[in-house]
Short mmCIF file of C-alpha atoms and ligand atoms in Angstrom, two decimals:
data_model
loop_
_atom_site.label_atom_id
_atom_site.label_comp_id
_atom_site.label_asym_id
_atom_site.label_seq_id
_atom_site.Cartn_x
_atom_site.Cartn_y
_atom_site.Cartn_z
CA ARG A 1 -15.13 -38.46 1.82
CA VAL A 2 -16.17 -41.93 0.91
CA LYS A 3 -19.57 -43.08 2.16
CA GLU A 4 -20.33 -46.62 3.22
CA SER A 5 -23.30 -48.25 1.48
CA GLY A 6 -24.17 -50.19 -1.67
CA ARG A 7 -23.03 -53.57 -2.90
CA ASN A 8 -19.32 -53.33 -2.22
CA GLY A 9 -19.88 -51.25 0.87
CA ILE A 10 -18.54 -48.14 -0.78
CA GLN A 11 -20.39 -45.47 -2.67
CA LEU A 12 -18.22 -42.91 -4.36
CA PHE A 13 -20.96 -40.52 -5.28
CA SER A 14 -23.93 -40.29 -2.93
CA PRO A 15 -27.18 -38.38 -3.52
CA ALA A 16 -26.02 -35.92 -0.87
CA MET A 17 -22.87 -35.30 -2.86
CA ALA A 18 -24.88 -34.78 -6.05
CA GLU A 19 -26.96 -32.26 -4.14
CA ASP A 20 -23.81 -30.49 -2.96
CA ALA A 21 -22.47 -30.35 -6.49
CA ARG A 22 -25.75 -28.86 -7.74
CA ASN A 23 -25.69 -26.26 -4.98
CA LYS A 24 -22.16 -25.35 -5.84
CA LEU A 25 -23.01 -24.91 -9.52
CA THR A 26 -25.96 -22.71 -8.57
CA ARG A 27 -23.70 -20.69 -6.33
CA ILE A 28 -21.17 -20.22 -9.11
CA GLU A 29 -23.94 -19.04 -11.47
CA GLU A 30 -25.20 -16.61 -8.84
CA LEU A 31 -21.71 -15.32 -8.27
CA ARG A 32 -21.26 -14.76 -12.01
CA HIS A 33 -24.47 -12.78 -12.14
CA ALA A 34 -23.40 -10.86 -9.07
CA VAL A 35 -20.27 -9.79 -10.88
CA GLU A 36 -22.28 -8.72 -13.94
CA ARG A 37 -24.80 -6.81 -11.84
CA ASP A 38 -22.23 -5.51 -9.39
CA GLU A 39 -23.91 -6.80 -6.24
CA PHE A 40 -20.84 -6.15 -4.09
CA LEU A 41 -20.35 -3.40 -1.60
CA LEU A 42 -17.74 -2.47 0.93
CA HIS A 43 -17.85 -2.01 4.63
CA TYR A 44 -14.99 -0.26 6.36
CA GLN A 45 -13.44 -1.09 9.69
CA PRO A 46 -11.53 1.74 11.36
CA GLN A 47 -7.95 1.31 12.54
CA LYS A 48 -7.24 3.31 15.62
CA ASP A 49 -3.97 4.72 16.85
CA ILE A 50 -3.71 3.37 20.39
CA ARG A 51 -2.00 6.43 21.86
CA THR A 52 -3.79 9.31 20.18
CA GLY A 53 -7.16 7.58 19.80
CA LYS A 54 -7.38 8.87 16.24
CA VAL A 55 -8.62 6.85 13.30
CA ILE A 56 -5.81 6.77 10.80
CA GLY A 57 -7.08 4.21 8.41
CA VAL A 58 -9.84 1.83 7.47
CA GLU A 59 -9.84 -1.67 6.06
CA ALA A 60 -12.25 -2.26 3.19
CA LEU A 61 -14.14 -5.54 3.61
CA VAL A 62 -16.32 -6.82 0.81
CA ARG A 63 -19.92 -7.97 1.22
CA TRP A 64 -22.29 -9.51 -1.30
CA GLN A 65 -25.77 -8.04 -1.40
CA HIS A 66 -27.42 -11.30 -2.40
CA PRO A 67 -30.89 -10.83 -3.97
CA ASP A 68 -32.56 -13.45 -1.72
CA GLU A 69 -30.17 -14.07 1.12
CA GLY A 70 -29.28 -10.57 2.20
CA LEU A 71 -25.83 -9.30 2.98
CA LEU A 72 -23.28 -12.14 2.81
CA PRO A 73 -19.86 -11.99 4.47
CA PRO A 74 -16.70 -12.72 2.46
CA GLY A 75 -16.33 -16.16 4.04
CA ALA A 76 -19.52 -17.18 2.20
CA PHE A 77 -18.21 -16.45 -1.30
CA ILE A 78 -14.51 -15.51 -1.46
CA PRO A 79 -13.30 -19.14 -1.46
CA LEU A 80 -15.58 -19.95 -4.41
CA ALA A 81 -14.59 -16.72 -6.13
CA GLU A 82 -10.95 -17.78 -5.74
CA GLU A 83 -11.65 -21.25 -7.08
CA THR A 84 -13.48 -19.99 -10.17
CA GLY A 85 -11.23 -17.03 -10.85
CA LEU A 86 -14.14 -14.59 -10.38
CA ILE A 87 -12.08 -13.06 -7.59
CA VAL A 88 -10.10 -11.19 -10.22
CA SER A 89 -13.17 -9.22 -11.33
CA ILE A 90 -14.47 -8.88 -7.79
CA GLY A 91 -11.08 -7.69 -6.60
CA ASP A 92 -10.96 -5.13 -9.38
CA MET A 93 -14.36 -3.75 -8.30
CA VAL A 94 -13.20 -3.67 -4.69
CA LEU A 95 -10.13 -1.64 -5.64
CA GLN A 96 -12.20 0.76 -7.72
CA LYS A 97 -14.79 1.27 -5.00
CA ALA A 98 -12.25 1.63 -2.21
CA CYS A 99 -10.23 4.25 -4.09
CA ARG A 100 -13.36 6.17 -5.03
CA GLN A 101 -14.56 6.12 -1.42
CA ALA A 102 -11.23 7.33 -0.07
CA ARG A 103 -11.28 10.15 -2.56
CA ALA A 104 -14.90 11.02 -1.75
CA TRP A 105 -14.07 11.27 1.97
CA GLN A 106 -11.18 13.59 1.20
CA ASP A 107 -13.41 15.72 -1.01
CA ARG A 108 -15.92 15.97 1.82
CA GLY A 109 -13.27 17.40 4.09
CA LEU A 110 -12.54 14.41 6.32
CA PRO A 111 -9.00 14.05 7.60
CA PRO A 112 -7.30 11.78 5.04
CA LEU A 113 -7.66 8.09 5.83
CA ARG A 114 -5.47 5.33 4.55
CA ILE A 115 -7.59 2.66 2.95
CA ALA A 116 -6.49 -0.97 3.12
CA VAL A 117 -7.66 -3.48 0.53
CA ASN A 118 -7.29 -7.26 0.80
CA VAL A 119 -5.63 -9.03 -2.08
CA SER A 120 -6.21 -12.74 -2.55
CA ALA A 121 -3.74 -15.32 -3.80
CA ARG A 122 -5.22 -15.59 -7.25
CA GLN A 123 -5.24 -11.83 -7.70
CA PHE A 124 -1.67 -11.53 -6.56
CA LEU A 125 -0.37 -14.41 -8.66
CA GLU A 126 -2.40 -14.56 -11.83
CA SER A 127 -3.76 -11.24 -12.92
CA SER A 128 -2.26 -7.96 -13.85
CA LEU A 129 -2.82 -6.62 -10.38
CA THR A 130 -0.42 -3.75 -10.89
CA ASP A 131 -2.48 -2.47 -13.82
CA GLN A 132 -5.70 -2.85 -11.85
CA VAL A 133 -4.27 -0.89 -8.95
CA ALA A 134 -2.85 1.81 -11.18
CA SER A 135 -6.12 2.18 -13.03
CA ALA A 136 -8.21 2.29 -9.82
CA LEU A 137 -5.98 5.05 -8.45
CA ARG A 138 -6.08 6.96 -11.72
CA SER A 139 -9.83 6.81 -12.22
CA ALA A 140 -10.51 7.81 -8.62
CA ASN A 141 -7.81 10.45 -8.81
CA LEU A 142 -6.46 9.17 -5.49
CA ASP A 143 -2.92 9.79 -4.35
CA PRO A 144 -1.30 6.31 -4.00
CA GLU A 145 0.04 7.09 -0.54
CA TRP A 146 -3.53 6.58 0.75
CA LEU A 147 -3.85 3.04 -0.56
CA GLU A 148 -2.51 0.00 1.23
CA LEU A 149 -2.67 -3.57 -0.03
CA GLU A 150 -2.93 -6.44 2.44
CA LEU A 151 -1.23 -9.68 1.48
CA THR A 152 -1.35 -12.69 3.74
CA GLU A 153 1.79 -14.13 5.21
CA SER A 154 1.08 -17.59 3.78
CA LEU A 155 0.71 -16.12 0.30
CA ILE A 156 4.02 -14.28 0.18
CA MET A 157 5.91 -17.14 1.81
CA ARG A 158 4.96 -19.60 -0.95
CA ASP A 159 7.43 -18.15 -3.39
CA VAL A 160 9.51 -15.53 -1.65
CA ALA A 161 11.54 -14.35 -4.64
CA GLY A 162 8.46 -14.10 -6.86
CA ALA A 163 6.53 -12.26 -4.17
CA ILE A 164 9.32 -9.73 -3.64
CA GLU A 165 9.40 -8.96 -7.34
CA ARG A 166 5.65 -8.54 -7.47
CA MET A 167 5.62 -6.41 -4.34
CA GLN A 168 8.33 -4.14 -5.71
CA GLU A 169 6.23 -3.61 -8.81
CA LEU A 170 3.29 -2.54 -6.62
CA LYS A 171 5.51 -0.45 -4.38
CA LYS A 172 6.65 1.51 -7.43
CA LEU A 173 3.11 2.76 -7.87
CA GLY A 174 3.48 4.47 -4.49
CA VAL A 175 1.08 2.29 -2.49
CA SER A 176 2.02 0.67 0.81
CA LEU A 177 1.99 -3.02 1.62
CA ALA A 178 0.95 -4.86 4.76
CA ILE A 179 1.13 -8.48 5.83
CA ASP A 180 -2.25 -9.71 6.98
CA ASP A 181 -2.89 -12.54 9.45
CA PHE A 182 0.70 -12.33 10.60
CA GLY A 183 2.07 -14.96 12.97
CA THR A 184 0.26 -17.89 11.42
CA GLY A 185 3.01 -18.62 8.89
CA TYR A 186 6.65 -19.28 9.44
CA SER A 187 8.45 -16.16 8.28
CA SER A 188 11.93 -15.74 9.61
CA LEU A 189 13.37 -12.36 10.44
CA SER A 190 15.81 -12.66 7.56
CA THR A 191 13.03 -13.39 5.06
CA LEU A 192 10.73 -10.70 6.37
CA ARG A 193 13.28 -7.97 6.00
CA ARG A 194 13.51 -8.65 2.26
CA PHE A 195 9.88 -7.70 1.65
CA PRO A 196 9.08 -4.04 0.92
CA LEU A 197 6.57 -3.72 3.76
CA SER A 198 5.07 -0.95 5.84
CA ARG A 199 2.95 -2.87 8.32
CA LEU A 200 2.34 -6.16 10.07
CA LYS A 201 -1.14 -7.12 11.14
CA ILE A 202 -1.15 -9.55 14.04
CA ASP A 203 -3.62 -12.33 13.38
CA ARG A 204 -6.83 -12.22 15.38
CA SER A 205 -6.25 -15.72 16.74
CA PHE A 206 -3.36 -14.45 18.93
CA ILE A 207 -5.43 -11.60 20.34
CA ALA A 208 -8.63 -13.57 21.01
CA GLU A 209 -7.41 -15.37 24.12
CA ILE A 210 -5.48 -12.58 25.76
CA PRO A 211 -5.14 -12.61 28.79
CA ASP A 212 -6.01 -16.29 29.26
CA LYS A 213 -3.17 -17.67 27.17
CA PRO A 214 0.26 -16.49 28.30
CA GLY A 215 1.73 -18.11 25.18
CA ASP A 216 -0.37 -15.92 22.91
CA MET A 217 0.64 -12.86 24.90
CA ALA A 218 4.29 -13.79 24.47
CA ILE A 219 3.83 -14.24 20.71
CA THR A 220 2.02 -10.92 20.44
CA SER A 221 4.82 -9.12 22.30
CA ALA A 222 7.39 -10.85 20.13
CA ILE A 223 5.62 -9.69 16.95
CA VAL A 224 5.52 -6.13 18.26
CA SER A 225 9.27 -6.17 18.91
CA LEU A 226 9.87 -7.79 15.55
CA GLY A 227 7.99 -4.88 14.02
CA ARG A 228 10.13 -2.43 15.90
CA THR A 229 13.33 -4.17 14.76
CA LEU A 230 12.21 -4.05 11.15
CA GLU A 231 10.79 -0.53 11.49
CA LEU A 232 7.31 -1.68 10.60
CA GLU A 233 4.13 -0.44 12.13
CA VAL A 234 2.17 -3.15 13.94
CA VAL A 235 -1.61 -3.39 13.89
CA ALA A 236 -3.49 -5.83 16.12
CA GLU A 237 -6.62 -7.36 14.64
CA GLY A 238 -9.73 -8.53 16.44
CA VAL A 239 -9.38 -6.53 19.65
CA GLU A 240 -12.60 -7.04 21.57
CA THR A 241 -11.85 -6.11 25.19
CA GLU A 242 -10.34 -3.22 27.11
CA GLU A 243 -7.94 -5.65 28.68
CA GLN A 244 -6.59 -6.68 25.29
CA ALA A 245 -6.21 -3.04 24.27
CA ARG A 246 -4.32 -2.27 27.48
CA PHE A 247 -2.03 -5.22 26.99
CA LEU A 248 -1.28 -4.13 23.43
CA GLU A 249 -0.55 -0.59 24.48
CA GLN A 250 1.87 -1.83 27.14
CA ALA A 251 3.50 -4.13 24.61
CA GLY A 252 4.11 -1.10 22.39
CA CYS A 253 1.67 -1.93 19.62
CA GLU A 254 0.78 1.22 17.66
CA MET A 255 -2.62 0.46 16.24
CA PHE A 256 -5.59 -1.75 16.60
CA GLN A 257 -8.66 -2.79 14.76
CA GLY A 258 -11.53 -4.63 16.43
CA TYR A 259 -15.08 -4.73 17.70
CA LEU A 260 -13.99 -2.94 20.89
CA PHE A 261 -13.67 0.21 18.84
CA ALA A 262 -15.87 -0.50 15.81
CA LYS A 263 -17.20 -3.25 13.59
CA PRO A 264 -16.90 -2.92 9.83
CA LEU A 265 -19.36 -0.15 8.93
CA PRO A 266 -20.99 1.32 5.82
CA ALA A 267 -19.18 4.38 4.45
CA SER A 268 -21.72 6.86 5.85
CA GLU A 269 -21.28 5.52 9.38
CA ILE A 270 -17.52 5.89 9.13
CA GLU A 271 -18.10 9.50 8.33
CA SER A 272 -20.29 10.12 11.37
CA LEU A 273 -17.90 8.18 13.61
CA ILE A 274 -15.02 10.41 12.56
CA ALA A 275 -17.11 13.54 12.90
CA ARG A 276 -18.01 12.48 16.46
CA LEU A 277 -14.40 11.76 17.33
CA SER A 278 -13.22 15.12 16.11
CA GLY A 279 -15.91 16.81 18.18
CA LYS A 280 -18.10 17.93 15.32
CA ALA A 281 -21.79 17.10 15.06
CA ASP A 282 -22.68 14.37 12.54
P1 C2E B 1 -9.15 -10.10 7.26
O1 C2E B 1 -8.56 -9.34 6.15
O2 C2E B 1 -8.22 -10.67 8.26
O3 C2E B 1 -10.21 -9.12 7.92
C1 C2E B 1 -10.52 -9.07 9.26
C2 C2E B 1 -11.78 -9.85 9.57
O4 C2E B 1 -11.90 -9.92 10.99
C3 C2E B 1 -13.06 -9.20 9.07
O5 C2E B 1 -13.99 -10.23 8.77
C4 C2E B 1 -13.53 -8.44 10.29
O6 C2E B 1 -14.91 -8.17 10.30
C5 C2E B 1 -13.15 -9.39 11.38
N1 C2E B 1 -12.98 -8.70 12.66
C6 C2E B 1 -12.47 -7.48 12.88
N2 C2E B 1 -12.44 -7.16 14.18
C7 C2E B 1 -12.97 -8.23 14.82
C8 C2E B 1 -13.21 -8.52 16.21
O7 C2E B 1 -12.95 -7.73 17.11
N3 C2E B 1 -13.73 -9.74 16.49
C9 C2E B 1 -14.05 -10.63 15.52
N4 C2E B 1 -14.58 -11.80 15.89
N5 C2E B 1 -13.83 -10.40 14.20
C10 C2E B 1 -13.29 -9.21 13.88
P2 C2E B 1 -14.78 -10.28 7.39
O8 C2E B 1 -15.23 -8.93 6.97
O9 C2E B 1 -15.81 -11.37 7.52
O10 C2E B 1 -13.67 -10.74 6.38
C11 C2E B 1 -13.09 -12.02 6.47
C12 C2E B 1 -11.95 -12.18 5.50
O11 C2E B 1 -12.41 -12.14 4.16
C13 C2E B 1 -10.90 -11.08 5.60
O12 C2E B 1 -10.04 -11.33 6.70
C14 C2E B 1 -10.20 -11.24 4.27
O13 C2E B 1 -9.27 -12.28 4.30
C15 C2E B 1 -11.35 -11.65 3.36
N6 C2E B 1 -11.81 -10.47 2.59
C16 C2E B 1 -12.60 -9.46 2.99
N7 C2E B 1 -12.76 -8.55 2.01
C17 C2E B 1 -12.02 -9.00 0.97
C18 C2E B 1 -11.78 -8.50 -0.36
O14 C2E B 1 -12.24 -7.43 -0.78
N8 C2E B 1 -10.97 -9.25 -1.16
C19 C2E B 1 -10.43 -10.43 -0.73
N9 C2E B 1 -9.64 -11.11 -1.58
N10 C2E B 1 -10.62 -10.92 0.50
C20 C2E B 1 -11.42 -10.22 1.34
MG1 MG B 2 -7.25 -7.93 5.92
MG1 MG B 3 -6.46 -10.35 8.96
MG1 MG B 4 -8.13 -13.27 7.96
#
């Protein structure tokens, strides 16, 4: 934005902007170091089957253990990681860690959990994602059926034909694919059915104001029936109240993820949560 000041009333580069630019450069340097030192870790948010109450999967959500600032959420660094391309290395680490964790849980005798990993635009479009995924599965010795990749609706709608090709490549590895933040883009039924998908995740923004916004409830129900038509499982994101969960169950939604059930948790807490649910002591 242009600031008003100076001789001609316009200053293109203010001291505040110089400060911002410096901060950004510092942040980029820190992020580079973080990649070198592997300062990233994953939290896992359980996905619950609405009818059986069982946890059938978890979503891996990255955090940055910043040396001075503590644990930073993805919103604080993923956009910059995308911009600089560092997301490709970060995403690779995320895949490796997620696959290793899924395998470790299986080895410790937990009921097998599907693990969902978010894939950003840059990862999907620019890097050899297929090789990264294959290598993460191989080195963790994880059966691909337990890995799901989440792609956002806006990402796959940018270039439908290209996305389909890319998704088929991934599909061939044996992993499953989900559309994240669904409902915010403009996918038509005819486009959607061309994608090799297993799941739709209803965007949190539609769930947040249930039951106050009848329009959002109508959209949510419509997405659930769309899922049924296309034989896709539907997961609701961001479920925070019992009322929302009840509405989703009535609408026929199979699964949900949200603070009502659990926040994203460190791996060890997922383990005790599942032990509790299956009636065993932690
Ligand atoms: P997302 O994939 O849509 O993940 C869901 C986000 O909603 C998570 O935020 C989660 O903590 C939050 N959430 C879940 N349930 C609730 C709820 O009931 N209420 C509220 N208010 N929020 C809820 P988080 O962990 O901050 O992640 C934000 C976004 O960052 C993710 O959105 C995803 O787009 C991105 N992200 C996270 N991890 C990765 C990653 O490893 N790679 C990439 N490329 N992106 C990631
Ligand atoms: Mg996601
Ligand atoms: Mg989402
Ligand atoms: Mg999101």
